[in-house]
PDB file of C-alpha atoms in Angstrom:
ATOM      1  CA  MET A   1      17.022 -93.982  -5.439  1.00 39.00           C
ATOM      2  CA  THR A   2      14.735 -92.680  -2.673  1.00 40.00           C
ATOM      3  CA  PRO A   3      14.627 -94.909   0.340  1.00 40.00           C
ATOM      4  CA  ARG A   4      11.317 -96.211   1.575  1.00 37.00           C
ATOM      5  CA  ARG A   5      10.384 -94.423   4.830  1.00 40.00           C
ATOM      6  CA  THR A   6       7.720 -95.963   7.568  1.00 36.00           C
ATOM      7  CA  LEU A   7       5.633 -93.821   9.350  1.00 42.00           C
ATOM      8  CA  THR A   8       4.260 -94.863  12.782  1.00 35.00           C
ATOM      9  CA  THR A   9       1.970 -92.529  14.514  1.00 32.00           C
ATOM     10  CA  THR A  10       0.685 -94.965  17.427  1.00 32.00           C
ATOM     11  CA  SER A  11       2.558 -96.030  20.230  1.00 29.00           C
ATOM     12  CA  LEU A  12       1.816 -99.539  20.689  1.00 32.00           C
ATOM     13  CA  ALA A  13       4.020-101.702  23.051  1.00 33.00           C
ATOM     14  CA  GLY A  14       5.055-105.238  22.131  1.00 37.00           C
ATOM     15  CA  LEU A  15       3.391-106.395  18.953  1.00 35.00           C
ATOM     16  CA  GLY A  16       1.420-103.381  18.315  1.00 37.00           C
ATOM     17  CA  ILE A  17      -1.744-104.549  20.450  1.00 35.00           C
ATOM     18  CA  LEU A  18      -4.325-102.429  21.370  1.00 36.00           C
ATOM     19  CA  ALA A  19      -6.619-104.533  23.868  1.00 36.00           C
ATOM     20  CA  LEU A  20     -10.409-103.726  23.703  1.00 35.00           C
ATOM     21  CA  GLY A  21     -12.156-105.173  26.664  1.00 36.00           C
ATOM     22  CA  LEU A  22     -10.426-108.106  26.649  1.00 33.00           C
ATOM     23  CA  ALA A  23      -9.905-110.093  29.874  1.00 32.00           C
ATOM     24  CA  GLY A  24      -6.876-111.851  28.674  1.00 35.00           C
ATOM     25  CA  CYS A  25      -5.020-113.334  25.662  1.00 37.00           C
ATOM     26  CA  THR A  26      -5.864-116.717  24.558  1.00 38.00           C
ATOM     27  CA  SER A  27      -3.478-119.575  25.708  1.00 37.00           C
ATOM     28  CA  THR A  28      -3.548-121.576  22.301  1.00 42.00           C
ATOM     29  CA  ALA A  29      -0.088-122.626  21.480  1.00 44.00           C
ATOM     30  CA  PRO A  30       0.680-121.918  17.888  1.00 49.00           C
ATOM     31  CA  ASP A  31       2.044-125.255  16.826  1.00 47.00           C
ATOM     32  CA  GLY A  32       1.923-127.655  19.894  1.00 43.00           C
ATOM     33  CA  ASP A  33      -2.116-128.565  19.658  1.00 47.00           C
ATOM     34  CA  ASP A  34      -3.759-131.110  18.073  1.00 46.00           C
ATOM     35  CA  ALA A  35      -6.007-130.282  15.035  1.00 45.00           C
ATOM     36  CA  GLY A  36      -9.465-130.116  16.837  1.00 48.00           C
ATOM     37  CA  SER A  37      -8.129-128.381  20.207  1.00 86.00           C
ATOM     38  CA  THR A  38      -8.758-124.742  19.263  1.00 96.00           C
ATOM     39  CA  LEU A  39     -12.377-125.495  18.005  1.00 97.00           C
ATOM     40  CA  GLU A  40     -13.406-127.496  21.240  1.00 96.00           C
ATOM     41  CA  ARG A  41     -11.971-124.661  23.171  1.00 96.00           C
ATOM     42  CA  LEU A  42     -13.682-122.267  21.557  1.00 98.00           C
ATOM     43  CA  GLN A  43     -16.911-123.891  21.771  1.00 97.00           C
ATOM     44  CA  GLU A  44     -16.786-124.422  25.485  1.00 97.00           C
ATOM     45  CA  ASP A  45     -15.630-120.924  26.332  1.00 96.00           C
ATOM     46  CA  GLY A  46     -18.477-119.450  24.034  1.00 98.00           C
ATOM     47  CA  THR A  47     -16.016-116.813  22.654  1.00 98.00           C
ATOM     48  CA  ILE A  48     -13.482-116.304  20.166  1.00 98.00           C
ATOM     49  CA  THR A  49     -10.811-113.378  20.049  1.00 98.00           C
ATOM     50  CA  LEU A  50     -10.380-111.621  16.700  1.00 98.00           C
ATOM     51  CA  ALA A  51      -7.433-109.499  15.629  1.00 98.00           C
ATOM     52  CA  ILE A  52      -8.749-106.659  13.539  1.00 97.00           C
ATOM     53  CA  ALA A  53      -6.716-103.749  11.588  1.00 92.00           C
ATOM     54  CA  SER A  54      -9.379-101.192  12.405  1.00 90.00           C
ATOM     55  CA  GLU A  55      -9.795-100.723   8.159  1.00 89.00           C
ATOM     56  CA  ARG A  56     -13.515 -99.408   7.558  1.00 92.00           C
ATOM     57  CA  PRO A  57     -15.595-101.106   6.292  1.00 94.00           C
ATOM     58  CA  TYR A  58     -13.877-104.310   6.839  1.00 95.00           C
ATOM     59  CA  SER A  59     -13.955-104.307  10.811  1.00 96.00           C
ATOM     60  CA  TRP A  60     -13.482-101.767  13.256  1.00 95.00           C
ATOM     61  CA  VAL A  61     -14.618-100.589  16.645  1.00 95.00           C
ATOM     62  CA  ASP A  62     -17.253 -98.015  16.823  1.00 94.00           C
ATOM     63  CA  SER A  63     -17.902 -94.979  19.065  1.00 93.00           C
ATOM     64  CA  SER A  64     -19.522 -97.336  21.863  1.00 94.00           C
ATOM     65  CA  GLY A  65     -16.651 -99.652  21.831  1.00 94.00           C
ATOM     66  CA  GLU A  66     -18.750-102.542  19.798  1.00 95.00           C
ATOM     67  CA  PRO A  67     -16.656-104.267  16.923  1.00 96.00           C
ATOM     68  CA  THR A  68     -18.567-103.691  13.688  1.00 97.00           C
ATOM     69  CA  GLY A  69     -17.839-104.143   9.767  1.00 97.00           C
ATOM     70  CA  ALA A  70     -18.554-106.376   7.130  1.00 97.00           C
ATOM     71  CA  THR A  71     -16.213-109.061   8.194  1.00 97.00           C
ATOM     72  CA  ILE A  72     -17.192-108.820  11.686  1.00 98.00           C
ATOM     73  CA  ALA A  73     -20.957-109.263  10.542  1.00 98.00           C
ATOM     74  CA  MET A  74     -20.036-112.496   8.686  1.00 98.00           C
ATOM     75  CA  HIS A  75     -18.082-113.614  11.742  1.00 98.00           C
ATOM     76  CA  GLU A  76     -21.313-112.993  14.006  1.00 98.00           C
ATOM     77  CA  ALA A  77     -23.143-115.230  11.750  1.00 98.00           C
ATOM     78  CA  ILE A  78     -20.552-118.142  11.133  1.00 98.00           C
ATOM     79  CA  PHE A  79     -19.357-118.479  14.964  1.00 98.00           C
ATOM     80  CA  SER A  80     -22.552-118.320  16.026  1.00 98.00           C
ATOM     81  CA  ALA A  81     -23.528-121.315  13.874  1.00 98.00           C
ATOM     82  CA  LEU A  82     -20.571-123.030  15.608  1.00 98.00           C
ATOM     83  CA  GLY A  83     -21.757-122.421  18.999  1.00 97.00           C
ATOM     84  CA  ILE A  84     -19.171-119.477  19.785  1.00 98.00           C
ATOM     85  CA  ASP A  85     -21.628-116.426  20.503  1.00 96.00           C
ATOM     86  CA  ASN A  86     -19.200-114.133  21.837  1.00 97.00           C
ATOM     87  CA  ILE A  87     -16.741-112.103  19.741  1.00 97.00           C
ATOM     88  CA  GLU A  88     -13.981-110.048  21.489  1.00 97.00           C
ATOM     89  CA  VAL A  89     -11.590-108.003  19.128  1.00 97.00           C
ATOM     90  CA  GLU A  90      -7.794-106.730  19.559  1.00 97.00           C
ATOM     91  CA  GLU A  91      -6.849-103.566  17.087  1.00 95.00           C
ATOM     92  CA  VAL A  92      -3.442-104.426  15.914  1.00 93.00           C
ATOM     93  CA  ALA A  93      -1.073-102.970  13.356  1.00 90.00           C
ATOM     94  CA  TRP A  94      -1.338-104.551   9.909  1.00 90.00           C
ATOM     95  CA  ASP A  95       2.092-106.178   9.505  1.00 90.00           C
ATOM     96  CA  ASN A  96       1.390-107.633  13.174  1.00 94.00           C
ATOM     97  CA  LEU A  97      -1.733-109.736  12.458  1.00 96.00           C
ATOM     98  CA  ILE A  98      -0.450-112.936  11.427  1.00 97.00           C
ATOM     99  CA  PRO A  99       2.824-112.717  13.580  1.00 97.00           C
ATOM    100  CA  GLY A 100       0.554-112.319  16.506  1.00 98.00           C
ATOM    101  CA  LEU A 101      -1.805-115.103  15.133  1.00 98.00           C
ATOM    102  CA  ASN A 102       1.021-117.790  15.091  1.00 98.00           C
ATOM    103  CA  ALA A 103       1.871-116.584  18.682  1.00 97.00           C
ATOM    104  CA  GLY A 104      -1.260-117.706  19.963  1.00 96.00           C
ATOM    105  CA  ARG A 105      -2.371-114.207  21.037  1.00 97.00           C
ATOM    106  CA  TRP A 106      -5.777-114.180  19.157  1.00 98.00           C
ATOM    107  CA  ASP A 107      -7.739-117.238  17.416  1.00 98.00           C
ATOM    108  CA  ALA A 108      -8.243-115.461  13.838  1.00 98.00           C
ATOM    109  CA  VAL A 109      -7.635-112.459  11.763  1.00 98.00           C
ATOM    110  CA  SER A 110     -10.875-110.356  10.839  1.00 97.00           C
ATOM    111  CA  ALA A 111      -9.486-108.107   8.470  1.00 94.00           C
ATOM    112  CA  GLY A 112     -10.410-109.044   4.770  1.00 93.00           C
ATOM    113  CA  MET A 113      -6.677-110.126   4.438  1.00 94.00           C
ATOM    114  CA  SER A 114      -5.974-110.731   0.572  1.00 92.00           C
ATOM    115  CA  ILE A 115      -4.846-114.496  -0.084  1.00 95.00           C
ATOM    116  CA  LEU A 116      -1.153-114.335  -1.367  1.00 92.00           C
ATOM    117  CA  PRO A 117       1.478-116.984  -1.914  1.00 93.00           C
ATOM    118  CA  GLU A 118       3.784-115.561   0.576  1.00 93.00           C
ATOM    119  CA  ARG A 119       0.956-114.947   3.253  1.00 95.00           C
ATOM    120  CA  CYS A 120      -0.165-118.784   2.600  1.00 97.00           C
ATOM    121  CA  GLU A 121       3.624-119.934   3.743  1.00 97.00           C
ATOM    122  CA  GLN A 122       2.738-118.388   7.501  1.00 97.00           C
ATOM    123  CA  ALA A 123      -0.810-119.002   7.946  1.00 98.00           C
ATOM    124  CA  ALA A 124      -3.996-120.845   6.723  1.00 98.00           C
ATOM    125  CA  PHE A 125      -6.721-118.892   4.874  1.00 98.00           C
ATOM    126  CA  SER A 126     -10.368-119.647   4.622  1.00 98.00           C
ATOM    127  CA  ASP A 127     -12.061-119.722   1.298  1.00 98.00           C
ATOM    128  CA  PRO A 128     -12.597-116.456  -0.337  1.00 97.00           C
ATOM    129  CA  GLU A 129     -14.694-113.995   1.330  1.00 97.00           C
ATOM    130  CA  ILE A 130     -14.621-110.466  -0.449  1.00 96.00           C
ATOM    131  CA  MET A 131     -13.602-109.523  -3.824  1.00 94.00           C
ATOM    132  CA  TYR A 132     -12.204-106.135  -4.153  1.00 88.00           C
ATOM    133  CA  THR A 133     -10.280-103.667  -6.477  1.00 92.00           C
ATOM    134  CA  THR A 134      -7.798-100.622  -5.484  1.00 95.00           C
ATOM    135  CA  ALA A 135      -8.063 -97.072  -5.561  1.00 96.00           C
ATOM    136  CA  LEU A 136      -6.167 -94.004  -4.743  1.00 98.00           C
ATOM    137  CA  ALA A 137      -7.037 -91.388  -2.008  1.00 98.00           C
ATOM    138  CA  VAL A 138      -5.892 -88.054  -3.115  1.00 98.00           C
ATOM    139  CA  PRO A 139      -6.458 -84.293  -2.321  1.00 98.00           C
ATOM    140  CA  THR A 140      -9.582 -82.917  -3.827  1.00 98.00           C
ATOM    141  CA  GLY A 141      -9.405 -82.121  -7.244  1.00 98.00           C
ATOM    142  CA  ASN A 142      -6.352 -84.570  -7.800  1.00 98.00           C
ATOM    143  CA  PRO A 143      -3.843 -82.113  -8.543  1.00 97.00           C
ATOM    144  CA  GLN A 144      -1.168 -84.647  -9.898  1.00 97.00           C
ATOM    145  CA  GLY A 145      -4.021 -86.251 -12.136  1.00 97.00           C
ATOM    146  CA  LEU A 146      -3.514 -89.828 -10.734  1.00 98.00           C
ATOM    147  CA  SER A 147      -5.593 -92.612 -11.947  1.00 97.00           C
ATOM    148  CA  ASP A 148      -3.773 -95.763 -10.588  1.00 96.00           C
ATOM    149  CA  LEU A 149      -0.277 -97.054  -9.462  1.00 97.00           C
ATOM    150  CA  ASP A 150       1.034 -96.894 -12.981  1.00 97.00           C
ATOM    151  CA  SER A 151       0.222 -93.285 -13.226  1.00 97.00           C
ATOM    152  CA  VAL A 152       2.200 -92.896  -9.882  1.00 97.00           C
ATOM    153  CA  ALA A 153       5.244 -94.874 -11.323  1.00 97.00           C
ATOM    154  CA  ALA A 154       5.362 -92.554 -14.317  1.00 96.00           C
ATOM    155  CA  ALA A 155       5.297 -89.396 -12.463  1.00 96.00           C
ATOM    156  CA  ASP A 156       7.963 -87.251 -11.160  1.00 93.00           C
ATOM    157  CA  GLY A 157       8.016 -86.106  -7.619  1.00 94.00           C
ATOM    158  CA  VAL A 158       5.188 -87.996  -6.421  1.00 97.00           C
ATOM    159  CA  THR A 159       5.057 -89.566  -3.054  1.00 98.00           C
ATOM    160  CA  LEU A 160       2.575 -92.714  -2.355  1.00 98.00           C
ATOM    161  CA  ALA A 161       1.527 -93.619   1.076  1.00 98.00           C
ATOM    162  CA  VAL A 162       0.849 -97.633   1.503  1.00 97.00           C
ATOM    163  CA  GLN A 163      -0.208 -99.397   4.219  1.00 93.00           C
ATOM    164  CA  SER A 164       3.010-101.508   5.541  1.00 90.00           C
ATOM    165  CA  GLY A 165       2.414-105.222   4.708  1.00 85.00           C
ATOM    166  CA  ALA A 166      -0.660-104.610   2.524  1.00 86.00           C
ATOM    167  CA  ILE A 167      -1.120-105.872  -0.637  1.00 89.00           C
ATOM    168  CA  GLU A 168      -0.710-102.245  -2.329  1.00 93.00           C
ATOM    169  CA  ASP A 169       2.819-102.097  -0.647  1.00 92.00           C
ATOM    170  CA  GLY A 170       3.833-105.138  -2.715  1.00 91.00           C
ATOM    171  CA  TYR A 171       2.174-103.517  -5.762  1.00 94.00           C
ATOM    172  CA  ALA A 172       4.411-100.488  -5.386  1.00 96.00           C
ATOM    173  CA  GLU A 173       7.711-102.457  -4.848  1.00 95.00           C
ATOM    174  CA  GLU A 174       6.745-104.525  -7.992  1.00 94.00           C
ATOM    175  CA  LEU A 175       6.222-101.412  -9.987  1.00 96.00           C
ATOM    176  CA  GLY A 176       9.410 -99.775  -8.700  1.00 96.00           C
ATOM    177  CA  ILE A 177       7.724 -97.155  -7.048  1.00 96.00           C
ATOM    178  CA  THR A 178      10.396 -95.892  -4.494  1.00 94.00           C
ATOM    179  CA  ASP A 179       9.091 -92.604  -3.079  1.00 97.00           C
ATOM    180  CA  VAL A 180       6.844 -94.637  -0.567  1.00 97.00           C
ATOM    181  CA  VAL A 181       5.642 -93.790   3.185  1.00 97.00           C
ATOM    182  CA  GLU A 182       4.487 -96.992   5.039  1.00 96.00           C
ATOM    183  CA  VAL A 183       2.019 -96.200   7.411  1.00 95.00           C
ATOM    184  CA  ASP A 184       0.785 -98.541   9.985  1.00 89.00           C
ATOM    185  CA  SER A 185      -3.123 -98.084   9.654  1.00 89.00           C
ATOM    186  CA  ALA A 186      -5.542 -96.869   6.855  1.00 91.00           C
ATOM    187  CA  THR A 187      -6.306 -93.907   9.098  1.00 92.00           C
ATOM    188  CA  ASN A 188      -2.878 -92.860   9.217  1.00 94.00           C
ATOM    189  CA  GLY A 189      -2.534 -93.361   5.469  1.00 96.00           C
ATOM    190  CA  LEU A 190      -5.294 -90.511   4.863  1.00 97.00           C
ATOM    191  CA  GLU A 191      -3.789 -88.535   7.378  1.00 97.00           C
ATOM    192  CA  THR A 192      -0.571 -88.712   5.635  1.00 98.00           C
ATOM    193  CA  VAL A 193      -2.009 -87.382   2.354  1.00 98.00           C
ATOM    194  CA  GLN A 194      -4.005 -84.743   4.216  1.00 98.00           C
ATOM    195  CA  SER A 195      -0.916 -83.221   5.840  1.00 98.00           C
ATOM    196  CA  GLY A 196       0.880 -83.185   2.516  1.00 97.00           C
ATOM    197  CA  ARG A 197       3.530 -85.771   3.637  1.00 98.00           C
ATOM    198  CA  ALA A 198       2.243 -87.881   0.378  1.00 98.00           C
ATOM    199  CA  ASP A 199       0.433 -87.148  -2.897  1.00 98.00           C
ATOM    200  CA  ALA A 200      -1.824 -90.459  -2.750  1.00 98.00           C
ATOM    201  CA  PHE A 201      -2.705 -93.394  -0.498  1.00 98.00           C
ATOM    202  CA  ALA A 202      -3.183 -96.773  -2.051  1.00 97.00           C
ATOM    203  CA  LEU A 203      -5.712 -99.097  -0.439  1.00 95.00           C
ATOM    204  CA  THR A 204      -9.039-101.113  -1.592  1.00 92.00           C
ATOM    205  CA  ALA A 205     -11.496 -98.822  -3.115  1.00 93.00           C
ATOM    206  CA  VAL A 206     -14.182 -99.947  -0.835  1.00 92.00           C
ATOM    207  CA  SER A 207     -12.425 -98.733   2.325  1.00 92.00           C
ATOM    208  CA  LEU A 208     -11.419 -95.578   0.354  1.00 95.00           C
ATOM    209  CA  ASN A 209     -14.775 -94.576  -0.624  1.00 94.00           C
ATOM    210  CA  TRP A 210     -16.252 -95.337   2.698  1.00 93.00           C
ATOM    211  CA  MET A 211     -13.600 -93.529   4.784  1.00 94.00           C
ATOM    212  CA  THR A 212     -13.419 -90.397   2.172  1.00 96.00           C
ATOM    213  CA  GLU A 213     -17.115 -89.899   2.098  1.00 93.00           C
ATOM    214  CA  ASP A 214     -17.617 -87.009   4.246  1.00 94.00           C
ATOM    215  CA  MET A 215     -14.227 -85.665   3.874  1.00 97.00           C
ATOM    216  CA  ASP A 216     -13.778 -82.210   2.041  1.00 97.00           C
ATOM    217  CA  ASP A 217     -10.081 -82.399   1.489  1.00 98.00           C
ATOM    218  CA  LEU A 218      -9.565 -85.857  -0.139  1.00 98.00           C
ATOM    219  CA  GLU A 219     -11.374 -87.756  -2.840  1.00 97.00           C
ATOM    220  CA  THR A 220     -10.996 -91.408  -4.109  1.00 97.00           C
ATOM    221  CA  THR A 221     -10.029 -92.066  -7.692  1.00 97.00           C
ATOM    222  CA  THR A 222     -12.085 -94.621  -9.771  1.00 96.00           C
ATOM    223  CA  ALA A 223     -11.203 -98.091  -8.877  1.00 94.00           C
ATOM    224  CA  PHE A 224      -8.708-100.044 -10.823  1.00 94.00           C
ATOM    225  CA  VAL A 225      -7.521-103.574 -11.017  1.00 91.00           C
ATOM    226  CA  GLN A 226      -3.606-103.424 -10.792  1.00 90.00           C
ATOM    227  CA  SER A 227      -1.658-105.524 -13.634  1.00 90.00           C
ATOM    228  CA  LEU A 228       1.886-106.683 -12.934  1.00 89.00           C
ATOM    229  CA  ASP A 229       3.587-108.146 -15.897  1.00 88.00           C
ATOM    230  CA  GLY A 230       0.368-107.812 -17.955  1.00 88.00           C
ATOM    231  CA  VAL A 231      -1.439-110.051 -15.401  1.00 86.00           C
ATOM    232  CA  GLU A 232      -4.407-108.711 -13.777  1.00 86.00           C
ATOM    233  CA  GLN A 233      -4.129-109.240 -10.050  1.00 86.00           C
ATOM    234  CA  VAL A 234      -7.006-110.606  -8.160  1.00 79.00           C
ATOM    235  CA  GLY A 235      -7.741-109.197  -5.099  1.00 86.00           C
ATOM    236  CA  ALA A 236      -9.800-111.567  -2.611  1.00 94.00           C
ATOM    237  CA  GLY A 237      -9.985-111.485   1.014  1.00 94.00           C
ATOM    238  CA  ALA A 238     -10.649-113.949   3.564  1.00 98.00           C
ATOM    239  CA  THR A 239     -10.372-114.977   7.204  1.00 98.00           C
ATOM    240  CA  VAL A 240      -6.839-116.188   8.492  1.00 98.00           C
ATOM    241  CA  PHE A 241      -6.351-119.117  10.888  1.00 98.00           C
ATOM    242  CA  ARG A 242      -3.175-120.731  12.514  1.00 98.00           C
ATOM    243  CA  PRO A 243      -2.105-123.558  10.132  1.00 97.00           C
ATOM    244  CA  GLY A 244      -2.795-126.462  12.682  1.00 96.00           C
ATOM    245  CA  ASP A 245      -6.188-125.204  13.283  1.00 97.00           C
ATOM    246  CA  THR A 246      -7.409-127.626  10.440  1.00 96.00           C
ATOM    247  CA  GLU A 247     -10.983-128.481  12.556  1.00 96.00           C
ATOM    248  CA  LEU A 248     -11.742-124.783  12.934  1.00 97.00           C
ATOM    249  CA  LEU A 249     -10.930-124.005   9.372  1.00 98.00           C
ATOM    250  CA  GLU A 250     -12.991-126.616   8.000  1.00 97.00           C
ATOM    251  CA  ALA A 251     -15.959-125.902  10.230  1.00 98.00           C
ATOM    252  CA  TYR A 252     -15.534-122.289   9.316  1.00 98.00           C
ATOM    253  CA  ASN A 253     -15.760-122.895   5.710  1.00 98.00           C
ATOM    254  CA  GLU A 254     -18.911-125.214   5.824  1.00 98.00           C
ATOM    255  CA  GLU A 255     -20.644-122.244   7.279  1.00 98.00           C
ATOM    256  CA  LEU A 256     -19.015-119.493   5.179  1.00 98.00           C
ATOM    257  CA  ALA A 257     -20.543-121.596   1.953  1.00 98.00           C
ATOM    258  CA  ASN A 258     -23.847-121.026   3.280  1.00 97.00           C
ATOM    259  CA  ILE A 259     -23.148-117.476   3.040  1.00 98.00           C
ATOM    260  CA  THR A 260     -21.233-116.898  -0.181  1.00 98.00           C
ATOM    261  CA  GLY A 261     -23.302-119.644  -1.913  1.00 97.00           C
ATOM    262  CA  ASP A 262     -26.687-117.391  -1.257  1.00 97.00           C
ATOM    263  CA  GLU A 263     -26.100-113.892  -2.882  1.00 97.00           C
ATOM    264  CA  ALA A 264     -29.116-112.590  -0.833  1.00 98.00           C
ATOM    265  CA  ALA A 265     -27.623-114.019   2.484  1.00 98.00           C
ATOM    266  CA  TYR A 266     -24.267-112.504   1.668  1.00 98.00           C
ATOM    267  CA  LEU A 267     -25.765-108.886   0.806  1.00 98.00           C
ATOM    268  CA  ASP A 268     -27.710-109.096   3.839  1.00 98.00           C
ATOM    269  CA  LEU A 269     -24.693-109.325   5.813  1.00 98.00           C
ATOM    270  CA  VAL A 270     -22.150-106.932   3.797  1.00 97.00           C
ATOM    271  CA  GLU A 271     -24.263-104.520   2.141  1.00 96.00           C
ATOM    272  CA  PRO A 272     -25.061-101.939   5.008  1.00 96.00           C
ATOM    273  CA  PHE A 273     -21.174-101.586   5.043  1.00 95.00           C
ATOM    274  CA  GLY A 274     -20.885-100.540   1.200  1.00 91.00           C
ATOM    275  CA  PHE A 275     -20.204-104.057  -0.406  1.00 93.00           C
ATOM    276  CA  THR A 276     -22.172-105.276  -3.492  1.00 93.00           C
ATOM    277  CA  ALA A 277     -22.646-108.415  -5.282  1.00 94.00           C
ATOM    278  CA  GLU A 278     -19.468-107.456  -7.124  1.00 90.00           C
ATOM    279  CA  ASN A 279     -17.685-108.326  -4.136  1.00 94.00           C
ATOM    280  CA  LEU A 280     -19.298-111.723  -3.792  1.00 96.00           C
ATOM    281  CA  PRO A 281     -16.294-114.430  -4.764  1.00 95.00           C
ATOM    282  CA  PRO A 282     -16.980-116.674  -7.942  1.00 94.00           C
ATOM    283  CA  ALA A 283     -17.555-120.077  -7.293  1.00 93.00           C
ATOM    284  CA  ASP A 284     -14.685-121.314  -8.977  1.00 93.00           C
ATOM    285  CA  LEU A 285     -12.140-119.350  -7.500  1.00 93.00           C
ATOM    286  CA  THR A 286     -10.415-121.230  -4.683  1.00 95.00           C
ATOM    287  CA  THR A 287      -8.039-120.325  -1.964  1.00 96.00           C
ATOM    288  CA  GLU A 288      -5.450-123.210  -2.890  1.00 95.00           C
ATOM    289  CA  GLN A 289      -5.180-121.187  -6.751  1.00 93.00           C
ATOM    290  CA  LEU A 290      -4.612-117.966  -5.006  1.00 94.00           C
ATOM    291  CA  CYS A 291      -1.858-119.436  -2.663  1.00 95.00           C
ATOM    292  CA  SER A 292      -0.280-121.043  -5.825  1.00 92.00           C
ATOM    293  CA  GLY A 293      -0.198-117.448  -7.278  1.00 84.00           C
ATOM    294  CA  ASP A 294      -1.960-118.897 -10.455  1.00 76.00           C
ATOM    295  CA  LEU A 295      -3.998-115.864 -11.557  1.00 70.00           C
ATOM    296  CA  SER A 296      -4.616-116.871 -15.370  1.00 62.00           C
TER     297      SER A 296
END
């Protein structure tokens, strides 16, 4: 059995944090505050600190140093409605997003993170915000003829890159794919395929389509919904909060419903980043259902 390898190409101290224009970390204690304190503090300060994983087109920092992306656009609208007009971000390695949140280093996670039972044990997720499918980034011409993760599992000598801690990492493990290179960002995943250290990189289709659009050496396979043990896996992303910040979460969900309940309002925010009406979560899909693992 080939051991899983971890590839880290960025040097990040401590929890892997790169601060961007941030005067200081939040002082919120992860467990000791009463339910309303975080919302009240944020409204008083007028500023919220969000952790992002720099995965386009969800959330990243543009060339001018400003945060942008579909989740950032939604958050600007939602937090402004809550009286919090200023958003500051920190770029963080994916698998440090929730640990840093619970350590009080930022106030929420803005990364389109999928709602999974094991994550729900560690943090609180908003109502579903973005539905997504999976794809593979492969060398132009797709020399290995890969179409989905099942084709990777069935092939001989194929190395797969995955983002450590991402949902595709779990898919690969469930499918018994062992020749895996774990990377700490979407950019590093693409670079791993470009350099020949992996034959494919698995990630959400909207991200790969966006990031490979102008590349000559990489292409993206047709999007697919991964099945595990005959059950199609529902990919639904949401904003992540600390478990104790219930008042903040409830206030956020109230404003989020005004967006997801209005297709035109939703598209106005996310369509510039490549998302469509297909990414709008169905009204009957709940966080409780996804946290329970009930995908029937």
